[in-house]
Coordinates of C-alpha atoms and ligand atoms in Angstrom, one line a residue:
M466 CA -21.5 27.5 -2.9
E467 CA -22.2 30.7 -1.0
N468 CA -19.9 31.0 2.0
A469 CA -22.0 31.6 5.2
V470 CA -19.0 31.3 7.5
S471 CA -17.9 34.9 7.5
S472 CA -21.3 36.0 8.9
S473 CA -20.5 34.2 12.2
T474 CA -19.6 36.5 15.0
E475 CA -18.5 33.8 17.4
E476 CA -14.8 33.2 18.4
R477 CA -13.1 30.6 16.3
S478 CA -9.5 29.4 16.0
H479 CA -7.6 30.4 12.9
K480 CA -7.5 26.7 11.7
A481 CA -11.2 26.1 12.4
Q482 CA -12.1 29.3 10.4
K483 CA -10.0 28.1 7.5
V484 CA -11.6 24.7 7.5
L485 CA -15.1 26.2 7.3
E486 CA -14.1 28.7 4.6
R487 CA -12.5 26.0 2.5
M488 CA -15.5 23.7 3.0
S489 CA -17.6 26.1 1.0
K490 CA -15.4 25.6 -2.0
K491 CA -15.5 21.8 -1.8
L492 CA -19.2 21.5 -1.8
N493 CA -20.5 20.3 -5.2
R494 CA -23.9 18.8 -6.1
Q495 CA -22.9 15.2 -5.3
M496 CA -21.4 16.2 -2.0
V497 CA -24.4 18.3 -0.9
G498 CA -26.8 15.5 -2.0
S499 CA -24.9 13.1 0.3
L500 CA -24.8 15.6 3.2
A501 CA -28.5 16.4 3.0
A502 CA -30.1 13.0 2.1
C503 CA -29.5 10.9 5.2
V504 CA -32.8 10.0 6.9
H505 CA -31.0 8.1 9.8
C506 CA -32.6 4.8 8.9
G507 CA -29.6 2.9 10.1
M508 CA -29.5 0.5 7.2
C509 CA -25.8 1.3 6.6
T510 CA -24.8 0.4 10.2
D511 CA -24.0 -3.2 9.7
S512 CA -22.1 -2.5 6.5
C513 CA -19.1 -1.2 8.4
H514 CA -16.4 -3.5 9.5
Y515 CA -15.6 -1.2 12.5
V516 CA -19.2 -1.7 13.7
L517 CA -19.2 -5.5 13.0
S518 CA -16.0 -5.9 15.0
N519 CA -17.0 -3.5 17.8
P520 CA -20.7 -4.1 18.2
D521 CA -20.8 -2.3 21.6
D522 CA -19.4 1.0 20.4
P523 CA -22.1 3.1 18.6
T524 CA -19.5 5.8 17.7
Y525 CA -18.4 3.5 14.8
A526 CA -21.7 3.7 13.0
P527 CA -21.4 5.3 9.6
A528 CA -24.3 7.7 10.2
Y529 CA -22.8 8.8 13.6
K530 CA -19.4 9.4 12.0
A531 CA -21.1 11.2 9.1
D532 CA -23.0 13.5 11.4
R533 CA -19.8 14.9 12.8
I534 CA -19.2 16.4 9.4
R535 CA -22.9 16.9 8.5
K536 CA -23.5 19.2 11.5
L537 CA -21.0 21.7 10.1
F538 CA -22.7 21.6 6.7
K539 CA -26.1 22.2 8.3
R540 CA -24.8 25.0 10.5
H541 CA -23.2 27.0 7.7
F542 CA -24.6 25.9 4.4
D543 CA -28.1 24.6 4.9
W544 CA -31.0 26.9 5.7
T545 CA -32.6 24.5 8.2
G546 CA -29.4 24.6 10.3
R547 CA -29.2 28.4 10.1
V548 CA -32.8 28.9 11.2
L549 CA -33.3 25.9 13.6
P550 CA -29.8 24.6 14.5
W551 CA -31.0 22.9 17.7
W552 CA -33.7 21.1 15.7
V553 CA -31.5 19.6 13.0
G554 CA -28.4 19.0 15.1
A555 CA -26.4 21.7 13.4
K556 CA -23.3 22.8 15.2
S557 CA -20.2 24.7 14.2
I558 CA -16.6 24.0 15.1
Y559 CA -14.4 26.5 17.1
T560 CA -11.3 25.0 18.6
D561 CA -8.2 23.1 17.6
E562 CA -9.2 20.4 20.0
E563 CA -12.4 19.9 18.1
L564 CA -10.4 19.6 14.9
E565 CA -8.3 16.9 16.5
E566 CA -11.5 15.0 17.5
L567 CA -12.7 15.3 13.9
K568 CA -9.3 14.0 12.8
D569 CA -9.7 10.9 15.0
I570 CA -13.0 10.1 13.2
V571 CA -12.2 10.8 9.6
F572 CA -8.7 9.2 9.6
G573 CA -9.0 6.7 12.5
K574 CA -12.5 5.3 12.3
C575 CA -13.1 5.0 8.5
T576 CA -11.1 3.5 5.7
N577 CA -13.2 5.2 3.0
C578 CA -14.1 1.7 1.8
R579 CA -17.5 2.8 0.5
R580 CA -19.3 -0.4 1.7
C581 CA -21.8 1.8 3.6
S582 CA -22.3 3.9 0.5
I583 CA -23.5 1.1 -1.6
N584 CA -25.9 -0.1 1.1
C585 CA -27.6 3.3 1.6
P586 CA -31.1 3.4 0.0
M587 CA -30.8 7.2 -0.1
G588 CA -27.6 7.2 -2.1
V589 CA -25.5 8.8 0.7
D590 CA -21.8 8.4 -0.1
F591 CA -20.2 9.0 3.2
A592 CA -16.7 8.0 2.0
T593 CA -16.8 10.9 -0.4
F594 CA -17.4 13.6 2.1
N595 CA -15.2 11.8 4.7
R596 CA -12.4 12.3 2.1
M597 CA -13.4 15.9 1.7
A598 CA -13.1 16.4 5.5
R599 CA -9.7 14.8 5.5
G600 CA -8.6 17.2 2.8
L601 CA -9.9 20.2 4.8
L602 CA -7.9 19.1 7.9
V603 CA -4.8 18.4 5.9
S604 CA -5.0 21.9 4.4
V605 CA -4.6 23.3 8.0
G606 CA -1.9 20.7 9.0
V607 CA -4.2 18.6 11.2
M608 CA -3.4 14.9 10.2
P609 CA -1.7 11.8 11.5
E610 CA 2.0 12.0 11.3
G611 CA 2.3 9.2 8.8
V612 CA 0.0 11.0 6.4
A613 CA 2.2 14.1 6.6
V614 CA 5.4 12.0 6.0
V615 CA 4.0 10.0 3.1
S616 CA 2.5 13.1 1.4
K617 CA 5.8 15.0 1.8
D618 CA 7.7 12.1 0.1
Q619 CA 5.3 12.0 -2.7
W620 CA 5.4 15.8 -3.2
E621 CA 9.2 16.1 -2.9
I622 CA 10.7 12.8 -4.0
G623 CA 8.0 11.8 -6.5
N624 CA 6.8 8.6 -4.9
Q625 CA 5.2 7.8 -1.6
M626 CA 7.9 5.6 -0.2
G627 CA 10.8 8.0 -0.8
V628 CA 12.5 5.6 -3.3
L629 CA 15.4 7.5 -4.9
K630 CA 16.0 7.2 -8.6
E631 CA 19.2 5.2 -8.1
E632 CA 17.4 2.7 -5.9
Y633 CA 14.6 2.3 -8.5
I634 CA 17.0 1.8 -11.4
D635 CA 19.2 -0.6 -9.4
T636 CA 16.2 -2.7 -8.6
L637 CA 15.0 -2.8 -12.2
E638 CA 18.5 -3.9 -13.3
W639 CA 18.7 -6.4 -10.5
M640 CA 15.3 -7.9 -11.6
S641 CA 16.5 -7.8 -15.2
E642 CA 19.5 -10.0 -14.3
E643 CA 17.3 -12.4 -12.3
L644 CA 15.0 -12.7 -15.3
S645 CA 17.8 -13.3 -17.8
D646 CA 19.2 -16.0 -15.4
E647 CA 15.9 -17.6 -14.9
L648 CA 15.1 -17.9 -18.6
N649 CA 18.8 -18.4 -19.5
D650 CA 18.3 -15.7 -22.1
P651 CA 20.3 -12.5 -22.2
S652 CA 17.7 -10.7 -24.2
A653 CA 15.1 -11.2 -21.4
V654 CA 15.5 -7.8 -19.8
I655 CA 13.4 -4.9 -18.5
P656 CA 13.5 -2.1 -21.1
I657 CA 13.8 1.4 -19.5
D658 CA 12.6 4.6 -21.3
K659 CA 12.1 2.8 -24.6
M660 CA 10.3 5.2 -27.1
D661 CA 7.1 4.3 -28.9
A662 CA 6.4 1.2 -26.8
D663 CA 2.9 -0.3 -27.0
I664 CA 2.9 -0.6 -23.2
V665 CA 4.4 1.6 -20.5
Y666 CA 4.3 -0.2 -17.2
S667 CA 3.9 1.7 -14.0
I668 CA 4.2 0.3 -10.5
N669 CA 3.8 0.9 -6.8
P670 CA 6.9 1.9 -4.9
R671 CA 6.2 -0.9 -2.5
E672 CA 7.4 -3.2 -5.3
V673 CA 10.8 -1.6 -5.4
K674 CA 11.1 -1.3 -1.6
Y675 CA 9.6 -4.6 -0.4
D676 CA 8.4 -6.8 -3.2
P677 CA 10.7 -6.6 -6.3
R678 CA 9.7 -10.2 -7.2
T679 CA 6.4 -8.7 -8.6
I680 CA 8.5 -6.6 -11.0
A681 CA 10.4 -9.6 -12.2
D682 CA 7.2 -11.6 -12.5
A683 CA 5.5 -8.9 -14.6
A684 CA 8.7 -8.6 -16.8
K685 CA 8.6 -12.4 -17.4
I686 CA 5.0 -12.2 -18.5
F687 CA 5.6 -9.2 -20.8
Y688 CA 8.7 -10.8 -22.3
L689 CA 7.1 -14.2 -22.9
A690 CA 4.0 -12.5 -24.4
G691 CA 6.4 -10.8 -26.9
E692 CA 5.2 -7.4 -25.8
N693 CA 6.8 -4.2 -27.0
W694 CA 6.9 -2.6 -23.5
T695 CA 9.0 -0.4 -21.3
M696 CA 9.2 1.1 -17.8
P697 CA 9.8 4.8 -17.3
S698 CA 13.0 5.9 -15.5
E699 CA 11.0 8.7 -13.7
G700 CA 7.4 9.5 -13.0
W701 CA 6.8 5.8 -12.6
D702 CA 4.7 5.8 -9.4
M703 CA 1.1 5.1 -10.1
T704 CA 0.0 5.3 -6.5
N705 CA -1.5 8.5 -5.3
F706 CA -1.7 9.5 -1.6
G707 CA -4.0 12.4 -2.6
L708 CA -6.8 9.8 -2.7
F709 CA -6.2 9.0 1.0
S710 CA -5.3 12.4 2.3
G711 CA -8.1 14.2 0.4
D712 CA -5.6 16.6 -1.1
D713 CA -6.7 17.1 -4.7
D714 CA -3.7 19.3 -5.5
L715 CA -1.4 16.4 -4.6
G716 CA -3.6 14.0 -6.4
G717 CA -3.4 16.1 -9.6
A718 CA 0.3 16.7 -9.4
V719 CA 1.1 13.0 -8.9
A720 CA -1.2 11.8 -11.7
L721 CA 0.1 14.5 -14.1
R722 CA 3.7 13.3 -13.6
L723 CA 2.8 9.9 -14.8
Y724 CA 0.7 11.1 -17.7
E725 CA 3.4 13.4 -18.9
K726 CA 6.1 10.7 -18.7
V727 CA 4.0 8.3 -20.8
S728 CA 3.4 11.1 -23.3
E729 CA 7.1 12.0 -23.4
L730 CA 7.9 8.3 -24.3
R731 CA 5.1 8.4 -26.8
G732 CA 3.6 5.2 -25.1
K733 CA 0.4 3.9 -26.6
K734 CA -1.0 2.4 -23.4
L735 CA -0.4 2.8 -19.7
V736 CA -0.6 -0.5 -17.8
I737 CA -1.1 -0.1 -14.1
S738 CA 0.2 -2.9 -11.9
E739 CA -2.0 -4.5 -9.2
C740 CA -2.9 -1.7 -6.8
G741 CA -6.5 -0.7 -6.0
H742 CA -6.0 2.9 -5.0
G743 CA -3.3 3.4 -7.7
Y744 CA -5.7 2.1 -10.4
R745 CA -8.6 4.3 -9.1
S746 CA -6.4 7.3 -8.8
T747 CA -4.6 7.0 -12.1
K748 CA -7.5 5.8 -14.3
C749 CA -10.6 7.2 -12.7
E750 CA -9.8 10.2 -10.5
G751 CA -6.5 11.5 -11.8
P752 CA -7.7 13.2 -15.1
N753 CA -10.2 15.3 -13.0
W754 CA -7.7 16.2 -10.3
A755 CA -5.1 17.1 -12.9
A756 CA -7.6 18.7 -15.3
H757 CA -5.8 16.8 -18.0
T758 CA -7.1 15.0 -21.1
V759 CA -5.1 11.8 -21.1
P760 CA -4.2 11.0 -24.8
F761 CA -3.6 7.3 -24.3
E762 CA -5.4 4.2 -23.0
M763 CA -5.1 3.1 -19.4
E764 CA -5.5 -0.5 -18.2
S765 CA -5.1 -2.7 -15.1
S766 CA -2.4 -5.3 -15.5
V767 CA -5.1 -7.9 -14.6
L768 CA -6.8 -7.2 -18.0
T769 CA -3.5 -7.3 -19.8
M770 CA -2.6 -10.7 -18.4
L771 CA -6.0 -12.1 -19.0
R772 CA -5.8 -10.9 -22.7
Y773 CA -2.4 -12.5 -23.2
I774 CA -3.9 -15.9 -22.1
K775 CA -7.1 -15.5 -24.2
E776 CA -5.1 -14.5 -27.3
G777 CA -2.7 -17.4 -26.8
R778 CA 0.3 -15.1 -26.3
I779 CA 1.2 -16.9 -23.1
K780 CA 0.3 -20.4 -22.0
V781 CA -0.3 -21.4 -18.4
D782 CA -0.5 -24.6 -16.5
K783 CA -2.8 -24.3 -13.5
S784 CA -1.4 -27.5 -12.0
K785 CA 1.6 -25.4 -10.9
N786 CA -0.6 -23.6 -8.4
K787 CA -2.2 -26.4 -6.4
E788 CA -2.9 -24.8 -3.1
P789 CA -6.5 -23.7 -2.3
V790 CA -6.8 -20.0 -2.9
T791 CA -9.5 -17.4 -2.2
F792 CA -9.8 -13.9 -3.7
H793 CA -10.1 -10.6 -1.8
D794 CA -11.7 -7.8 -3.8
S795 CA -9.9 -4.5 -3.1
C796 CA -12.5 -1.8 -2.3
N797 CA -11.0 0.6 -4.9
N798 CA -10.8 -2.0 -7.7
A799 CA -14.1 -3.5 -7.1
R800 CA -16.6 -1.2 -5.4
S801 CA -15.2 2.0 -7.0
C802 CA -14.0 0.8 -10.4
G803 CA -16.1 -2.3 -11.2
L804 CA -13.2 -4.8 -11.5
F805 CA -15.1 -7.9 -10.3
E806 CA -15.1 -10.7 -12.9
E807 CA -11.8 -10.2 -14.7
P808 CA -9.6 -11.1 -11.7
R809 CA -11.7 -14.2 -11.0
E810 CA -11.6 -15.3 -14.7
L811 CA -7.8 -14.9 -14.6
L812 CA -7.5 -16.7 -11.3
K813 CA -9.5 -19.7 -12.4
L814 CA -7.1 -20.1 -15.4
V815 CA -4.0 -20.2 -13.2
V816 CA -5.0 -22.1 -10.0
E817 CA -6.5 -25.5 -9.5
D818 CA -8.6 -24.8 -6.4
F819 CA -10.4 -21.5 -6.2
R820 CA -12.7 -20.9 -3.3
E821 CA -15.0 -17.9 -3.3
M822 CA -15.1 -15.8 -0.1
Y823 CA -18.4 -14.5 1.2
P824 CA -19.6 -11.8 1.0
N825 CA -17.7 -10.9 -2.2
R826 CA -17.4 -8.4 -5.1
S827 CA -19.1 -5.1 -4.1
E828 CA -20.1 -6.5 -0.7
N829 CA -16.6 -7.7 0.3
Y830 CA -15.2 -6.3 3.5
C831 CA -12.3 -3.9 3.4
C832 CA -8.8 -5.5 4.1
T833 CA -9.0 -3.0 7.0
G834 CA -5.7 -1.3 5.9
G835 CA -7.4 0.8 3.2
G836 CA -7.7 4.6 3.1
G837 CA -4.0 5.0 4.1
A838 CA -4.6 3.2 7.4
M839 CA -1.3 1.3 7.1
S840 CA 0.6 4.6 7.4
M841 CA -1.3 5.7 10.6
S842 CA 0.4 3.7 13.3
E843 CA -1.4 5.5 16.1
Y844 CA -4.6 3.6 15.0
T845 CA -3.0 0.2 14.7
P846 CA -4.7 -1.4 17.7
R847 CA -8.0 -0.1 16.6
R848 CA -7.4 -1.3 13.0
L849 CA -6.5 -4.8 14.1
K850 CA -9.4 -5.1 16.5
S851 CA -11.7 -4.0 13.7
A852 CA -10.2 -6.6 11.4
K853 CA -11.9 -9.4 13.4
V854 CA -14.8 -9.7 10.8
K855 CA -12.2 -9.9 8.0
A856 CA -10.3 -12.6 9.8
D857 CA -13.5 -14.6 10.3
Q858 CA -14.3 -14.2 6.6
L859 CA -10.9 -15.4 5.5
S860 CA -10.7 -18.4 7.7
A861 CA -14.2 -19.6 6.7
T862 CA -12.9 -20.1 3.1
G863 CA -10.5 -22.9 4.2
A864 CA -8.0 -21.5 1.7
K865 CA -4.3 -21.5 2.3
V866 CA -3.6 -18.4 0.2
V867 CA -5.6 -15.2 -0.2
V868 CA -5.0 -13.5 -3.6
T869 CA -5.6 -9.8 -4.1
S870 CA -4.9 -7.3 -6.8
C871 CA -3.7 -4.6 -4.5
H872 CA -0.4 -3.9 -2.7
N873 CA -2.2 -2.0 0.0
C874 CA -4.5 -5.0 0.6
V875 CA -1.4 -7.3 0.7
D876 CA -0.1 -5.3 3.7
G877 CA -3.4 -5.0 5.4
L878 CA -4.2 -8.7 5.0
T879 CA -0.7 -9.9 6.0
D880 CA -0.9 -7.9 9.2
L881 CA -4.3 -9.2 10.3
I882 CA -3.4 -12.8 9.3
R883 CA -0.4 -12.6 11.5
H884 CA -2.4 -10.9 14.3
Y885 CA -5.2 -13.5 14.3
K886 CA -2.7 -16.4 13.6
L887 CA -4.7 -17.6 10.5
G888 CA -1.7 -19.3 8.9
M889 CA -2.5 -18.1 5.4
G890 CA -0.2 -16.7 2.7
V891 CA -1.0 -13.6 0.6
S892 CA -0.3 -13.4 -3.1
Q893 CA -1.1 -11.3 -6.2
L894 CA -2.3 -12.5 -9.5
V895 CA 1.0 -11.5 -11.2
N896 CA 2.9 -14.0 -9.0
L897 CA 0.5 -16.8 -9.8
V898 CA 0.4 -16.1 -13.5
A899 CA 4.2 -16.0 -13.6
N900 CA 4.4 -19.3 -11.7
A901 CA 1.9 -21.0 -13.9
I902 CA 3.4 -19.7 -17.2
V903 CA 4.7 -22.4 -19.6
V904 CA 8.1 -21.3 -21.0
P905 CA 8.1 -22.1 -24.7
E906 CA 10.8 -24.2 -26.4
Q907 CA 12.8 -21.3 -27.9
V908 CA 13.4 -19.7 -24.6
A909 CA 13.1 -22.8 -22.4
V910 CA 16.0 -23.4 -20.1
P911 CA 18.3 -25.9 -21.8
E912 CA 18.2 -29.5 -20.6
A913 CA 21.8 -29.4 -19.2
V914 CA 20.9 -26.4 -17.1
E915 CA 17.7 -27.9 -15.9
T916 CA 19.6 -30.9 -14.5
E917 CA 21.6 -28.4 -12.4
V918 CA 18.5 -26.9 -10.9
P919 CA 18.4 -29.0 -7.7
K920 CA 22.0 -28.0 -6.9
E921 CA 21.2 -24.3 -7.6
A922 CA 18.2 -24.6 -5.4
V923 CA 20.3 -26.0 -2.6
A924 CA 22.8 -23.2 -3.1
E925 CA 19.9 -20.8 -3.1
E926 CA 18.7 -22.1 0.2
R927 CA 22.1 -21.6 1.7
A928 CA 22.6 -18.2 0.1
L929 CA 23.3 -16.4 3.4
E930 CA 25.8 -19.0 4.5
N931 CA 28.8 -16.7 4.8
Y932 CA 27.0 -13.9 6.6
K933 CA 26.6 -13.1 10.2
I934 CA 23.4 -11.1 11.0
L935 CA 22.3 -9.4 14.2
V936 CA 18.5 -9.4 14.6
V937 CA 17.3 -6.7 17.0
D938 CA 13.7 -6.5 18.0
D939 CA 11.9 -6.3 21.4
E940 CA 9.0 -8.5 20.3
P941 CA 9.9 -12.2 20.9
D942 CA 7.7 -13.6 18.1
I943 CA 9.3 -11.3 15.5
L944 CA 12.8 -12.0 16.8
T945 CA 12.1 -15.7 16.4
F946 CA 10.5 -15.3 13.0
Y947 CA 13.3 -13.3 11.4
S948 CA 16.0 -15.4 13.1
T949 CA 14.5 -18.7 12.0
L950 CA 14.1 -17.5 8.4
L951 CA 17.6 -16.2 8.1
E952 CA 19.1 -19.3 9.7
D953 CA 17.1 -21.5 7.4
N954 CA 18.8 -19.6 4.6
G955 CA 22.3 -20.3 6.0
A956 CA 23.0 -17.2 8.0
Q957 CA 24.7 -17.2 11.4
V958 CA 22.2 -15.2 13.5
I959 CA 22.7 -13.4 16.8
Q960 CA 19.9 -11.7 18.6
A961 CA 19.3 -8.7 20.8
S962 CA 16.0 -7.6 22.3
D963 CA 17.1 -4.1 23.4
G964 CA 19.3 -1.3 22.2
D965 CA 22.2 -1.6 24.7
T966 CA 22.6 -5.4 24.0
A967 CA 22.5 -4.6 20.2
L968 CA 25.4 -2.1 20.5
A969 CA 27.4 -4.5 22.7
L970 CA 26.9 -7.4 20.2
A971 CA 27.7 -5.1 17.3
R972 CA 31.1 -4.3 18.9
S973 CA 32.0 -7.9 19.9
E974 CA 30.6 -9.8 16.9
K975 CA 31.0 -7.3 14.0
P976 CA 28.0 -8.7 12.0
D977 CA 27.7 -8.2 8.3
L978 CA 24.1 -6.8 8.7
I979 CA 21.9 -5.6 11.5
T980 CA 18.1 -5.7 11.2
L981 CA 17.0 -3.0 13.6
D982 CA 13.7 -2.3 15.2
L983 CA 13.1 1.4 16.1
S984 CA 10.7 1.4 19.0
M985 CA 12.3 -0.5 21.9
P986 CA 12.4 0.2 25.6
G987 CA 15.6 1.9 26.8
T988 CA 18.0 2.9 24.1
D989 CA 15.8 3.0 21.0
G990 CA 16.7 1.9 17.5
G991 CA 17.2 5.4 16.3
E992 CA 19.9 6.0 18.9
V993 CA 21.5 2.6 18.2
F994 CA 21.6 3.5 14.5
E995 CA 23.2 6.9 15.1
S996 CA 25.8 5.3 17.5
L997 CA 26.7 2.7 14.9
R998 CA 27.2 5.2 12.2
K999 CA 29.3 7.5 14.4
D1000 CA 31.6 4.8 15.6
P1001 CA 34.5 4.4 13.1
E1002 CA 34.7 0.7 13.9
L1003 CA 31.0 0.0 13.3
S1004 CA 30.1 2.5 10.7
N1005 CA 30.5 0.0 7.8
I1006 CA 28.0 -2.5 9.2
R1007 CA 25.0 -2.6 6.9
V1008 CA 21.7 -1.7 8.6
C1009 CA 18.2 -2.6 7.6
I1010 CA 15.6 -0.8 9.7
I1011 CA 12.4 -2.7 10.2
T1012 CA 9.7 -0.7 11.9
G1013 CA 6.0 -0.6 12.6
K1014 CA 6.1 3.2 12.6
P1015 CA 6.9 4.3 9.1
E1016 CA 6.4 7.9 10.1
L1017 CA 9.8 7.6 11.9
R1018 CA 11.5 7.2 8.5
R1019 CA 12.0 11.0 8.2
L1020 CA 13.6 11.2 11.6
I1021 CA 16.1 8.6 10.6
Y1022 CA 16.9 10.2 7.3
D1023 CA 17.2 13.6 8.9
R1024 CA 20.0 12.4 11.2
E1025 CA 23.3 13.7 9.9
V1026 CA 24.8 10.3 9.3
Q1027 CA 25.0 7.9 6.4
E1028 CA 21.5 6.6 5.6
P1029 CA 20.5 3.0 6.4
E1030 CA 21.1 0.5 3.5
G1031 CA 17.5 -0.7 3.9
F1032 CA 14.2 0.4 5.4
L1033 CA 11.2 -1.9 5.7
D1034 CA 7.8 -1.3 7.3
K1035 CA 6.2 -4.0 9.4
P1036 CA 4.6 -6.4 8.7
V1037 CA 7.3 -8.0 6.7
D1038 CA 6.7 -11.4 5.1
D1039 CA 9.5 -14.0 4.6
E1040 CA 10.0 -13.3 0.9
T1041 CA 10.3 -9.6 1.4
L1042 CA 12.7 -10.0 4.2
L1043 CA 14.9 -12.4 2.3
L1044 CA 14.9 -10.4 -0.9
N1045 CA 15.9 -7.2 0.9
V1046 CA 18.6 -8.9 3.0
R1047 CA 20.1 -10.4 -0.1
K1048 CA 19.9 -7.1 -1.9
I1049 CA 21.6 -5.3 0.9
L1050 CA 24.3 -7.9 1.3
E1051 CA 24.7 -8.1 -2.5
V1052 CA 24.6 -11.9 -2.2
G1053 CA 26.3 -13.3 -5.2
D1054 CA 28.7 -10.4 -5.5
K1055 CA 30.7 -11.3 -2.4
P1056 CA 34.3 -12.1 -3.1
G1057 CA 34.7 -15.8 -3.5
E1058 CA 31.1 -16.4 -4.6
Ligands
LIG1223 S1 -28.4 4.0 5.2 FE1 -28.1 6.1 4.3 S2 -29.9 7.2 5.0 FE2 -29.8 5.4 6.3 S3 -28.5 6.1 8.1 FE3 -27.1 5.2 6.6 S4 -26.4 7.0 5.4 FE4 -28.3 7.6 6.5
LIG1224 S1 -16.7 3.9 4.3 FE1 -16.3 1.8 5.1 S2 -15.1 2.1 6.9 FE2 -16.0 4.1 6.4 S3 -17.9 4.1 7.6 FE3 -18.4 3.3 5.5 S4 -18.3 1.1 5.8 FE4 -17.2 2.0 7.5

């Protein structure tokens, strides 16, 4: 599109000038159609969860938010705005402060969920040009800190949670051992970099970092289905922060890494684990961003699991999942990629009591953590307030568990469920399928071992018996939650709610592990961590940082001391906390066990 920006004679900051120049290159037919077509009918207003949860604040209305971007388009790229700017509300942008205000809207007041898009009679897709505006701001360095940190990790380390290759491989090996033990079958392992596999399985780094059980569950399903499958040692991240940040270059580079790795392994099909934005980025958007013709098939693991059951490759017993469950459609899976019926079909095969949530499918409300919102901690209070409509929708189902096919939704839902005290669990289909699966005779756990299960279960419950753990957090409910969970699993727990007490207790008690919050009044967690590492008597204490501000990760890793043994982002559920504590403490490897 012709660039009309250079004709302006008015003073403009360097960044604002760049934003306008780059905007001209981003405008395509679809974008211009959406920018020009709004008739301000207001029919999209009640589509937005921000509006529904904040009915007294008109600045959350999709059309209002869209007009903050539209006025730039009109002023510079539409003849009506050039000739009669005051008539059509056209206005340029001049200062860095105005860019910050735009940042607050495009990152902090919209999750790009596209619910307003499908409710617009004029076909206006606000989320598409909101993403474009995000990309323009990112290109001049105006973005929430969390977006900068995550993007940097995905550019430099190759995945958006900064998981190092050793950590990834260690986790796969750990889950391999768990699977062999569970099935009492040494050949039940996770194959890494196997050539010519029928399926290459890609995952979300959250699975390595916080939820390795989903990897073991998927491996169990592939193994029992007799699949010829593998996981890549590198280029395994199917998530793509480019979708959230609006950075098409990042989107293309990340997608290409995965495509090239699958091709290098001569894989026949790429299966994408349950992640809405990962699925949309890898299957739908990635080939365009990367300008790459993908030479193999791509499939959501939901379809893979459903096919295994339909073809009789695995058998399931739904009576193993008795609790009432409901299903949350991820915006990216459902509204943007049309995955509506398959997850429901699969769910009904593996649970006894499925309860539909209303509205659902393309009309479902966002988990409120979409669009990268979970990485932008400055907007957390706003996000949780806007989650009210989602909380009401969930509790109306009467379900005890909400199932979703998206790791991002797992985090968003977990956080709002805790905030609104709904008392529900969150699960994914892979967990329910693995739980319902019937282990056939030839790999069934031998009778003699089965009789030992109760004893093992008891031992499992007391797995942390020989460990002393210092829990540090200034939020009383979190302190109680972590402490109770660890004590229930046998650990001796001591507590501190501020940094100075934590250091004093570390010196006097010499715990095996410290779970450490970062943001605390007084001496903060970062200072506590550095003091521990620099004290020769305390430097060997293992530390798991648990923070609600993931953007602080870089500050911790930039300190010139040995890195923490674990790093978790809040909210943390009980399974994630236990798995990570056990992993850090190498439970089972301790002398004498
Ligand atoms: S429904 Fe469509 S045309 Fe109406 S205000 Fe919303 S975006 Fe504009
Ligand atoms: S895309 Fe979603 S969050 Fe954004 S304005 Fe539309 S309905 Fe609201």
